[in-house]
Coordinates of C-alpha atoms in Angstrom, one line a residue:
X1 CA -252.8 -30.7 10.8
X2 CA -254.5 -32.9 8.9
X3 CA -253.2 -36.3 8.0
X4 CA -251.6 -37.0 5.1
X5 CA -250.9 -40.8 3.6
X6 CA -248.1 -39.2 1.3
X7 CA -246.3 -37.8 4.6
X8 CA -246.5 -40.7 6.3
X9 CA -245.3 -42.7 3.2
X10 CA -242.2 -40.3 2.7
X11 CA -241.2 -40.5 6.3
X12 CA -241.5 -44.4 6.1
X13 CA -239.4 -44.4 3.2
X14 CA -236.4 -41.8 4.0
X15 CA -236.1 -44.1 7.3
X16 CA -235.4 -46.8 5.4
X17 CA -233.2 -45.4 3.4
X18 CA -231.1 -43.7 6.5
X19 CA -231.3 -47.5 7.7
X20 CA -229.7 -49.0 4.7
X21 CA -227.1 -46.5 4.6
X22 CA -228.2 -43.3 2.8
X23 CA -226.4 -40.3 4.4
X24 CA -227.4 -37.4 1.8
X25 CA -230.2 -36.1 -0.1
X26 CA -230.3 -33.3 -2.6
X27 CA -233.4 -31.7 -2.9
X28 CA -235.2 -29.6 -5.6
X29 CA -238.0 -27.5 -4.6
X30 CA -241.8 -28.6 -6.1
X31 CA -245.2 -29.1 -4.9
X32 CA -245.8 -33.0 -5.7
X33 CA -242.8 -33.7 -3.8
X34 CA -243.4 -31.8 -0.8
X35 CA -243.7 -34.7 1.7
X36 CA -240.4 -35.9 0.6
X37 CA -238.9 -32.3 1.5
X38 CA -240.5 -31.8 4.6
X39 CA -239.4 -35.4 6.1
X40 CA -236.2 -35.1 4.8
X41 CA -235.9 -31.3 6.5
X42 CA -236.9 -33.4 10.1
X43 CA -234.7 -35.8 9.7
X44 CA -231.9 -33.1 8.9
X45 CA -232.6 -31.5 12.2
X46 CA -232.0 -34.4 13.9
X47 CA -229.0 -35.0 12.4
X48 CA -229.7 -37.9 10.5
X49 CA -229.5 -37.2 7.0
X50 CA -227.2 -34.1 5.0
X51 CA -229.7 -32.2 2.9
X52 CA -228.5 -29.8 0.1
X53 CA -230.8 -27.6 -1.7
X54 CA -230.6 -26.9 -5.0
X55 CA -233.6 -24.8 -7.1
X56 CA -232.1 -26.7 -11.1
X57 CA -232.6 -30.5 -11.0
X58 CA -229.9 -31.1 -13.5
X59 CA -227.7 -29.3 -10.9
X60 CA -229.1 -31.2 -8.6
X61 CA -228.6 -34.5 -10.1
X62 CA -225.0 -33.9 -10.7
X63 CA -224.3 -32.5 -7.2
X64 CA -225.9 -36.2 -5.9
X65 CA -223.9 -37.6 -8.6
X66 CA -220.5 -36.1 -7.1
X67 CA -221.3 -37.1 -3.5
X68 CA -222.0 -40.4 -4.7
X69 CA -218.8 -40.8 -6.4
X70 CA -216.8 -39.5 -3.8
X71 CA -218.4 -41.3 -0.9
X72 CA -218.9 -44.5 -2.6
X73 CA -222.5 -44.6 -0.9
X74 CA -225.9 -44.2 -2.7
X75 CA -226.8 -40.9 -2.9
X76 CA -230.5 -39.8 -3.2
X77 CA -232.1 -36.6 -5.3
X78 CA -235.7 -35.8 -5.2
X79 CA -237.9 -33.8 -7.2
X80 CA -241.2 -32.4 -8.3
X81 CA -243.1 -34.4 -11.2
X82 CA -242.9 -33.4 -14.9
X83 CA -239.7 -32.4 -16.6
X84 CA -238.4 -32.1 -13.2
X85 CA -237.7 -35.5 -13.9
X86 CA -236.2 -35.0 -16.8
X87 CA -233.5 -32.8 -16.1
X88 CA -232.1 -35.9 -13.9
X89 CA -231.3 -37.7 -17.3
X90 CA -227.7 -36.3 -18.1
X91 CA -226.4 -37.6 -14.5
X92 CA -228.5 -40.6 -14.6
X93 CA -226.6 -41.3 -18.0
X94 CA -223.2 -40.6 -16.3
X95 CA -224.0 -42.4 -13.3
X96 CA -224.8 -45.8 -15.1
X97 CA -221.6 -45.3 -17.4
X98 CA -219.7 -44.7 -14.5
X99 CA -221.0 -47.6 -12.1
X100 CA -222.1 -44.7 -9.2
X101 CA -224.8 -45.7 -7.3
X102 CA -227.4 -43.2 -7.3
X103 CA -231.5 -43.0 -6.0
X104 CA -233.5 -41.1 -7.9
X105 CA -236.6 -40.1 -5.9
X106 CA -239.6 -38.9 -8.7
X107 CA -242.5 -37.7 -7.0
X108 CA -245.5 -38.4 -9.1
X109 CA -249.2 -37.8 -10.0
X110 CA -251.9 -41.0 -9.0
X111 CA -252.7 -42.8 -11.9
X112 CA -255.8 -41.2 -12.5
X113 CA -254.2 -37.7 -13.3
X114 CA -251.9 -39.3 -16.0
X115 CA -252.7 -39.4 -19.8
X116 CA -255.5 -37.0 -19.2
X117 CA -253.6 -33.6 -19.7
X118 CA -253.2 -32.8 -15.6
X119 CA -250.8 -30.1 -15.0
X120 CA -247.3 -31.4 -14.6
X121 CA -248.2 -34.9 -15.3
X122 CA -245.8 -36.8 -18.0
X123 CA -244.8 -40.5 -18.4
X124 CA -242.2 -41.2 -15.6
X125 CA -242.2 -44.7 -15.2
X126 CA -239.5 -45.8 -17.2
X127 CA -237.9 -42.4 -18.1
X128 CA -234.9 -43.0 -18.0
X129 CA -234.9 -46.5 -19.8
X130 CA -231.9 -48.6 -19.7
X131 CA -230.1 -46.1 -17.8
X132 CA -231.4 -47.2 -14.5
X133 CA -230.8 -50.8 -12.7
X134 CA -234.1 -51.1 -11.1
X135 CA -237.3 -49.0 -11.7
X136 CA -240.6 -49.2 -9.5
X137 CA -243.7 -47.5 -10.0
X138 CA -245.1 -47.0 -6.3
X139 CA -248.4 -47.7 -4.9
X140 CA -250.5 -44.6 -4.2
X141 CA -250.2 -43.8 -0.4
X142 CA -253.9 -44.1 1.2
X143 CA -255.0 -44.3 4.5
X144 CA -255.8 -48.1 3.9
X145 CA -252.1 -48.7 3.0
X146 CA -250.1 -48.1 0.2
X147 CA -247.0 -47.4 2.1
X148 CA -243.3 -47.2 0.4
X149 CA -242.0 -48.8 3.1
X150 CA -240.3 -51.9 1.4
X151 CA -238.9 -49.7 -1.3
X152 CA -235.6 -48.5 0.6
X153 CA -233.6 -51.4 1.5
X154 CA -234.1 -52.9 -1.6
X155 CA -233.3 -49.6 -3.9
X156 CA -230.0 -49.3 -2.0
X157 CA -229.1 -52.8 -2.9
X158 CA -229.6 -52.5 -6.6
X159 CA -228.2 -49.4 -6.6
X160 CA -224.5 -51.2 -5.2
X161 CA -225.1 -54.1 -7.4
X162 CA -226.5 -56.5 -5.1
X163 CA -229.9 -56.7 -5.8
X164 CA -232.6 -56.1 -8.4
X165 CA -232.1 -56.3 -12.5
X166 CA -228.3 -54.9 -12.3
X167 CA -225.0 -55.8 -13.1
X168 CA -223.4 -58.0 -9.9
X169 CA -220.8 -56.0 -7.8
X170 CA -221.6 -53.0 -10.3
X171 CA -223.1 -49.5 -9.1
X172 CA -225.6 -47.7 -10.7
X173 CA -228.8 -45.3 -10.9
X174 CA -232.6 -46.6 -9.7
X175 CA -235.5 -44.7 -10.1
X176 CA -238.4 -44.7 -7.3
X177 CA -241.1 -43.2 -8.8
X178 CA -243.4 -42.0 -6.0
X179 CA -247.3 -41.0 -6.8
X180 CA -249.1 -39.3 -4.1
X181 CA -252.6 -37.3 -3.8
X182 CA -253.9 -34.3 -2.0
X183 CA -253.3 -33.7 0.9
X184 CA -249.8 -34.1 -0.2
X185 CA -248.0 -32.9 3.1
X186 CA -249.1 -33.1 7.0
X187 CA -248.7 -34.2 10.4
X188 CA -246.3 -37.1 10.7
X189 CA -243.7 -38.9 13.0
X190 CA -240.6 -39.1 11.1
X191 CA -237.9 -41.7 12.9
X192 CA -235.0 -43.2 11.5
X193 CA -232.1 -45.6 12.8
X194 CA -228.9 -45.3 10.7
X195 CA -226.9 -48.0 10.0
X196 CA -224.2 -49.0 7.5
X197 CA -224.7 -49.5 3.6
X198 CA -224.6 -53.0 2.6
X199 CA -221.4 -54.1 1.2
X200 CA -220.7 -56.7 -1.3
X201 CA -218.6 -59.7 -0.9
X202 CA -215.5 -59.4 -2.8
X203 CA -215.0 -61.2 -5.9
X204 CA -213.0 -64.1 -6.8
X205 CA -210.1 -62.5 -8.6
X206 CA -209.0 -64.3 -11.9
X207 CA -205.6 -65.4 -11.8
X208 CA -203.2 -64.3 -14.5
X209 CA -199.9 -65.9 -16.0
X210 CA -197.0 -63.7 -16.5
X211 CA -196.4 -65.1 -19.9
X212 CA -197.4 -62.6 -22.7
X213 CA -195.6 -59.1 -22.8
X214 CA -198.2 -56.7 -20.6
X215 CA -198.9 -53.7 -20.0
X216 CA -201.7 -52.2 -17.2
X217 CA -203.9 -49.5 -18.6
X218 CA -206.0 -47.2 -16.1
X219 CA -208.5 -44.9 -17.3
X220 CA -211.2 -43.1 -15.6
X221 CA -212.1 -44.4 -12.0
X222 CA -209.4 -47.2 -12.0
X223 CA -207.8 -46.1 -8.8
X224 CA -205.3 -47.6 -7.0
X225 CA -206.1 -51.1 -8.1
X226 CA -204.2 -50.5 -11.0
X227 CA -201.1 -49.4 -9.4
X228 CA -201.2 -52.2 -7.3
X229 CA -201.6 -55.1 -10.0
X230 CA -199.1 -53.1 -11.8
X231 CA -196.7 -53.5 -8.8
X232 CA -197.5 -57.3 -8.1
X233 CA -196.7 -58.0 -11.7
X234 CA -194.1 -55.7 -12.7
X235 CA -195.7 -54.8 -15.6
X236 CA -195.6 -51.1 -17.6
X237 CA -198.6 -48.8 -15.7
X238 CA -200.1 -46.5 -18.4
X239 CA -202.4 -44.2 -16.6
X240 CA -204.7 -41.8 -17.7
X241 CA -204.5 -38.4 -15.4
X242 CA -207.9 -38.8 -14.3
X243 CA -207.6 -42.7 -13.2
X244 CA -206.6 -41.8 -9.8
X245 CA -203.4 -44.2 -10.3
X246 CA -200.7 -42.3 -12.1
X247 CA -198.1 -42.7 -9.2
X248 CA -195.5 -45.4 -8.5
X249 CA -192.4 -46.5 -9.9
X250 CA -194.1 -48.2 -13.0
X251 CA -195.9 -44.9 -14.3
X252 CA -195.0 -44.9 -18.2
X253 CA -194.3 -41.3 -19.0
X254 CA -195.3 -39.9 -22.8
X255 CA -197.7 -42.8 -23.3
X256 CA -198.9 -42.0 -26.6
X257 CA -195.5 -41.9 -27.8
X258 CA -194.4 -44.9 -26.6
X259 CA -198.0 -46.9 -27.8
X260 CA -197.3 -45.8 -31.3
X261 CA -193.6 -47.2 -31.2
X262 CA -193.2 -50.7 -32.8
X263 CA -190.5 -51.0 -30.7
X264 CA -192.7 -51.3 -27.4
X265 CA -196.5 -50.3 -28.2
X266 CA -196.4 -52.8 -31.2
X267 CA -195.0 -55.9 -29.2
X268 CA -197.9 -56.0 -26.8
X269 CA -199.4 -58.9 -26.3
X270 CA -202.0 -58.6 -23.4
X271 CA -203.6 -55.4 -21.9
X272 CA -205.2 -55.2 -18.7
X273 CA -207.9 -52.6 -18.4
X274 CA -208.8 -50.8 -15.1
X275 CA -211.9 -48.3 -15.4
X276 CA -212.7 -46.7 -18.5
X277 CA -209.9 -45.2 -20.7
X278 CA -211.0 -41.9 -22.9
X279 CA -208.4 -39.9 -23.3
X280 CA -206.1 -41.0 -26.8
X281 CA -206.8 -42.5 -29.5
X282 CA -203.6 -44.4 -28.9
X283 CA -205.3 -46.9 -26.1
X284 CA -208.5 -46.8 -27.7
X285 CA -206.2 -48.3 -31.0
X286 CA -204.5 -50.3 -28.9
X287 CA -207.9 -51.7 -27.4
X288 CA -209.3 -52.5 -30.4
X289 CA -206.5 -54.4 -32.0
X290 CA -207.6 -58.3 -32.4
X291 CA -203.8 -59.5 -31.6
X292 CA -203.6 -58.1 -28.4
X293 CA -205.4 -60.1 -25.4
X294 CA -207.4 -57.7 -23.3
X295 CA -208.7 -58.2 -19.8
X296 CA -211.0 -55.7 -18.6
X297 CA -212.0 -55.4 -14.9
X298 CA -215.7 -54.1 -14.9
X299 CA -217.0 -50.9 -13.7
X300 CA -219.9 -49.3 -15.1
X301 CA -222.8 -50.2 -17.2
X302 CA -221.4 -51.2 -20.3
X303 CA -218.8 -53.9 -20.9
X304 CA -215.1 -52.2 -22.4
X305 CA -215.1 -54.3 -25.7
X306 CA -213.3 -52.4 -28.4
X307 CA -211.9 -55.8 -30.0
X308 CA -214.8 -57.9 -29.9
X309 CA -213.2 -60.3 -28.0
X310 CA -212.3 -58.7 -25.0
X311 CA -212.6 -60.7 -21.7
X312 CA -214.7 -58.9 -18.8
X313 CA -213.5 -59.7 -15.1
X314 CA -214.8 -58.5 -11.8
X315 CA -211.2 -58.8 -10.1
X316 CA -208.0 -59.8 -11.1
X317 CA -204.3 -60.7 -9.9
X318 CA -201.1 -62.2 -11.3
X319 CA -199.9 -65.9 -10.7
X320 CA -196.2 -65.9 -8.6
X321 CA -193.1 -65.5 -10.1
X322 CA -190.2 -63.4 -11.4
X323 CA -191.1 -60.1 -13.7
X324 CA -189.8 -60.0 -17.3
X325 CA -187.1 -57.5 -16.5
X326 CA -186.1 -57.1 -20.4
X327 CA -189.8 -55.8 -20.9
X328 CA -190.1 -53.3 -18.0
X329 CA -187.0 -52.1 -18.4
X330 CA -187.4 -51.3 -22.0
X331 CA -190.8 -49.3 -21.0
X332 CA -189.0 -47.7 -18.3
X333 CA -186.0 -46.6 -20.1
X334 CA -188.3 -45.3 -22.5
X335 CA -190.3 -43.3 -20.1
X336 CA -187.6 -41.5 -18.6
X337 CA -186.5 -40.0 -21.6
X338 CA -190.4 -38.9 -22.1
X339 CA -190.8 -37.5 -19.2
X340 CA -191.8 -33.4 -18.9
X341 CA -190.3 -30.9 -16.6
X342 CA -192.2 -27.8 -16.1
X343 CA -190.8 -26.4 -13.3
X344 CA -189.0 -22.7 -13.3
X345 CA -185.4 -23.2 -13.4
X346 CA -183.4 -22.1 -10.1
X347 CA -182.2 -19.0 -9.4
X348 CA -178.6 -18.2 -10.4
X349 CA -177.6 -17.5 -6.8
X350 CA -173.9 -17.1 -8.1
X351 CA -175.3 -14.3 -11.2
X352 CA -177.5 -12.7 -8.3
X353 CA -174.4 -11.9 -6.2
X354 CA -171.8 -11.1 -8.7
X355 CA -169.6 -8.3 -8.4
X356 CA -170.1 -8.3 -12.0
X357 CA -172.4 -6.0 -13.0
X358 CA -173.7 -7.1 -16.3
X359 CA -173.6 -10.9 -14.6
X360 CA -175.8 -9.9 -12.3
X361 CA -178.5 -7.6 -14.3
X362 CA -178.7 -10.7 -16.6
X363 CA -179.3 -13.1 -13.2
X364 CA -182.1 -10.4 -12.3
X365 CA -183.6 -9.9 -15.7
X366 CA -183.7 -14.2 -16.0
X367 CA -185.9 -13.9 -12.5
X368 CA -188.0 -11.1 -13.7
X369 CA -189.0 -13.0 -17.0
X370 CA -189.4 -16.2 -14.9
X371 CA -192.0 -14.3 -12.5
X372 CA -193.7 -12.9 -15.1
X373 CA -194.3 -15.5 -17.5
X374 CA -197.7 -15.5 -19.0
X375 CA -199.3 -18.7 -18.2
X376 CA -200.1 -21.1 -21.0
X377 CA -202.2 -24.4 -20.6
X378 CA -199.4 -26.5 -19.7
X379 CA -198.0 -24.3 -17.0
X380 CA -201.9 -24.4 -15.8
X381 CA -202.0 -27.9 -15.3
X382 CA -198.7 -28.2 -13.9
X383 CA -199.5 -25.7 -11.4
X384 CA -202.4 -27.1 -10.5
X385 CA -201.2 -30.7 -10.0
X386 CA -198.4 -29.5 -7.9
X387 CA -200.8 -27.7 -5.3
X388 CA -202.9 -30.7 -4.7
X389 CA -202.0 -33.2 -2.1
X390 CA -203.5 -36.2 -0.8
X391 CA -205.8 -34.9 1.7
X392 CA -207.7 -32.7 -1.4
X393 CA -209.4 -33.5 -4.6
X394 CA -208.8 -32.8 -7.9
X395 CA -211.5 -32.8 -10.5
X396 CA -211.2 -32.4 -14.0
X397 CA -213.6 -31.3 -16.8
X398 CA -214.0 -32.5 -20.1
X399 CA -212.3 -29.7 -21.6
X400 CA -209.0 -29.5 -23.8
X401 CA -207.0 -28.9 -20.3
X402 CA -207.6 -32.7 -19.2
X403 CA -205.9 -33.8 -22.5
X404 CA -203.3 -31.2 -22.2
X405 CA -202.7 -32.6 -18.4
X406 CA -202.8 -36.0 -19.7
X407 CA -199.8 -35.3 -21.9
X408 CA -197.4 -33.5 -19.6
X409 CA -198.3 -34.1 -16.0
X410 CA -196.2 -36.6 -13.9
X411 CA -196.5 -39.3 -11.1
X412 CA -198.5 -37.8 -7.8
X413 CA -200.8 -40.0 -5.5
X414 CA -203.5 -37.3 -5.5
X415 CA -207.4 -38.4 -5.5
X416 CA -208.4 -37.6 -8.8
X417 CA -212.3 -37.3 -10.3
X418 CA -213.9 -36.8 -13.7
X419 CA -217.2 -37.7 -15.6
X420 CA -215.6 -39.9 -17.8
X421 CA -218.8 -42.3 -18.0
X422 CA -219.6 -40.1 -21.1
X423 CA -217.1 -37.4 -21.2
X424 CA -219.7 -34.9 -21.6
X425 CA -219.0 -31.3 -20.9
X426 CA -222.2 -30.7 -18.3
X427 CA -222.7 -31.0 -14.5
X428 CA -218.4 -30.4 -13.7
X429 CA -219.4 -27.9 -11.3
X430 CA -222.1 -29.5 -10.0
X431 CA -220.6 -32.7 -9.7
X432 CA -217.0 -31.0 -8.3
X433 CA -219.1 -29.3 -5.7
X434 CA -221.0 -32.7 -4.6
X435 CA -217.3 -34.0 -4.3
X436 CA -216.2 -31.5 -1.7
X437 CA -219.3 -31.5 0.2
X438 CA -218.7 -35.4 0.7
X439 CA -214.8 -34.9 1.0
X440 CA -215.0 -32.0 3.9
X441 CA -218.0 -34.4 5.8
X442 CA -217.7 -34.0 9.2
X443 CA -214.9 -31.3 9.2
X444 CA -212.3 -33.3 7.4
X445 CA -209.2 -31.2 6.0
X446 CA -208.9 -30.4 2.2
X447 CA -209.8 -28.2 -0.5
X448 CA -211.5 -29.4 -4.1
X449 CA -209.9 -27.6 -7.2
X450 CA -211.8 -28.0 -10.7
X451 CA -210.0 -27.6 -13.8
X452 CA -212.1 -26.8 -17.0
X453 CA -212.3 -24.7 -19.9
X454 CA -214.3 -21.8 -20.2
X455 CA -217.4 -23.4 -21.8
X456 CA -217.5 -25.9 -19.6
X457 CA -217.9 -23.2 -16.9
X458 CA -220.3 -21.3 -18.9
X459 CA -222.5 -24.8 -19.5
X460 CA -222.6 -25.2 -15.5
X461 CA -222.8 -21.9 -14.3
X462 CA -226.0 -22.3 -12.3
X463 CA -224.1 -24.8 -9.9
X464 CA -222.6 -21.8 -8.3
X465 CA -225.8 -20.8 -6.6
X466 CA -225.5 -22.0 -3.2
X467 CA -228.1 -21.7 -0.4
X468 CA -227.3 -18.9 2.0
X469 CA -227.7 -21.6 5.0
X470 CA -225.5 -24.6 3.9
X471 CA -222.0 -25.1 4.4
X472 CA -220.0 -23.4 2.1
X473 CA -217.2 -25.7 0.8
X474 CA -214.1 -25.0 -0.1
X475 CA -213.6 -25.2 -3.5
X476 CA -211.2 -23.3 -6.3
X477 CA -212.9 -23.7 -10.1
X478 CA -209.5 -22.8 -11.8
X479 CA -211.1 -21.6 -15.7
X480 CA -208.8 -21.3 -18.4
X481 CA -210.5 -19.0 -20.1
X482 CA -209.4 -19.0 -24.0
X483 CA -213.0 -17.5 -25.1
X484 CA -214.2 -20.6 -26.9
X485 CA -214.5 -24.3 -27.6
X486 CA -210.7 -24.4 -28.8
X487 CA -211.0 -28.5 -28.4
X488 CA -212.1 -28.7 -31.8
X489 CA -208.4 -27.6 -33.1
X490 CA -207.8 -31.1 -32.8
X491 CA -210.8 -32.8 -34.1
X492 CA -211.9 -32.9 -37.7
X493 CA -214.3 -30.7 -38.0
X494 CA -210.8 -27.9 -37.6
X495 CA -210.0 -29.1 -41.6
X496 CA -213.0 -29.5 -43.2
X497 CA -215.6 -26.6 -41.9
X498 CA -215.0 -23.0 -43.5
X499 CA -214.1 -20.4 -41.0
X500 CA -217.0 -18.8 -40.0
X501 CA -219.1 -22.4 -39.6
X502 CA -216.3 -23.3 -37.4
X503 CA -216.5 -20.4 -35.2
X504 CA -220.4 -20.0 -35.1
X505 CA -221.4 -23.9 -34.3
X506 CA -218.2 -25.5 -32.6
X507 CA -215.5 -22.8 -31.1
X508 CA -218.8 -20.5 -30.0
X509 CA -216.6 -17.8 -28.8
X510 CA -218.3 -15.6 -26.2
X511 CA -217.5 -12.3 -24.4
X512 CA -219.2 -13.4 -20.5
X513 CA -217.7 -11.2 -17.8
X514 CA -216.5 -14.3 -15.3
X515 CA -215.9 -11.7 -12.6
X516 CA -219.6 -10.2 -12.7
X517 CA -220.8 -13.8 -12.8
X518 CA -218.6 -14.6 -9.8
X519 CA -219.9 -11.4 -7.8
X520 CA -223.6 -12.4 -9.0
X521 CA -223.2 -15.9 -7.3
X522 CA -221.1 -14.4 -4.1
X523 CA -218.1 -16.3 -5.2
X524 CA -214.7 -15.1 -4.1
X525 CA -212.9 -14.2 -7.6
X526 CA -209.1 -13.8 -9.1
X527 CA -207.9 -13.3 -12.3
X528 CA -204.0 -14.3 -12.9
X529 CA -202.1 -14.0 -15.8
X530 CA -198.1 -15.4 -14.7
X531 CA -197.4 -18.4 -12.9
X532 CA -196.0 -17.0 -9.5
X533 CA -199.6 -14.9 -9.4
X534 CA -201.1 -18.6 -10.0
X535 CA -199.4 -20.4 -7.5
X536 CA -200.1 -17.8 -4.8
X537 CA -203.7 -18.0 -5.6
X538 CA -203.7 -21.5 -5.5
X539 CA -201.8 -21.8 -2.5
X540 CA -203.5 -19.1 -0.3
X541 CA -206.0 -20.2 2.5
X542 CA -209.3 -20.7 1.1
X543 CA -212.4 -20.1 3.3
X544 CA -215.0 -20.8 0.9
X545 CA -215.7 -21.0 -3.1
X546 CA -213.6 -19.4 -5.1
X547 CA -213.2 -18.9 -9.0
X548 CA -209.6 -18.3 -10.2
X549 CA -209.8 -17.4 -14.0
X550 CA -206.8 -17.8 -16.3
X551 CA -206.7 -16.0 -19.8
X552 CA -205.4 -18.3 -22.3
X553 CA -204.3 -17.6 -25.8
X554 CA -206.4 -19.4 -28.7

């Protein structure tokens, strides 16, 4: 077999990435990237790298995003040249805004084939613009040099916010543009020594005084830090359902109504924000008020600053002292009145065992009605929430259902994910598959559940294609199918557009058969219409990928 400088360079780069803590690489097939692919597969056979193959680069990008989102480790995605690199842009944008470390390994033509009309050659260096924290157009490997060694360790540090042009301590995507000449593959020795990824030193927290009337706001990706500060400060916790912080005794139920109440929301003097709040206009309005001091713990590529005077910090804590019991008590009392209980009423045991025929029949009739009750959006969100536990993962798509869940669900310590950096509809299934692969690695228990609408499902249906020779994760994709984009019901366009325009350009009604799609991609399929059937489908043992369709009223 002929020697190939490209193969040697690829082997050296991947070995360096593994030595810097990378454990997963998502790969799409292509000619120009063949050296990367072959080196990755060799390292996979050695047990040093988990390789996931996806034929669609957009799906590959979001799969890598999901792995990095769950693991917190830089995850690589490799592709060939041309439009392949462009298909990584949606996942790259989300990674930038969410602060997720993503390594974009884009194979390319050598300099002499750029700008001359060569096949599959375009302008790749800098293609991701401001959405990457660091970018390099590597040298083209030759027998005399041009190795890609030295790039991997720096790329990992830049993706973690520890080097490069990024923001200190804030993760994000980086691009390694990797040109190569033929021969594009050949015999090469692939040797790597795995090591942990570098860890950023913990930022010195800003100490906040207790004085002002304060609330803690937890947006997407806030995590446990928000609940911890709320507990330490004795401050009400307003936690979006996608925050991963909706638990603990200080969680506020029905926060939308309370933020709109002048006696509570109108008296807020300070808001401490973790993550990226996106689900309610009431929170956005609060954070835009110029009379409210807003302190935002930095997470993604952009600073939160809706009022023009928000103070960004890397970490925050609270001074010693007593909590404002009166302020906290007012919120907790109002919160208790807003709590929603969607559980079915307990069976009427006295009625069921009564010797009075009429009473017995009435109790039986009530039980049958409860069993046969059709699932609506609130019941669907509640059933998924109740079925999910700390060893599981729950992923929300950018559909109407996430807003319903945010309105009605109570507190529970569950690992939650959602692509809310840009709140896009795309890539939900692929991201969830990446989360499932990462959370179930090394034989870990648990199931990943994805709650999304039919349009978000159809937008990412290509992600259902899984290689036959790769592990099939335990995942349930739960589709609330109302036949179109009813999320637009709550937006301005619903009141301004003619009905035929609203249907065609916004609701986009469809007649897609989800059962046939599931069969085509080899997924198990169940359709349920009642709460009892839904509960059974959610809690039955899952050995692999499942689609659960729940028809909903328009």
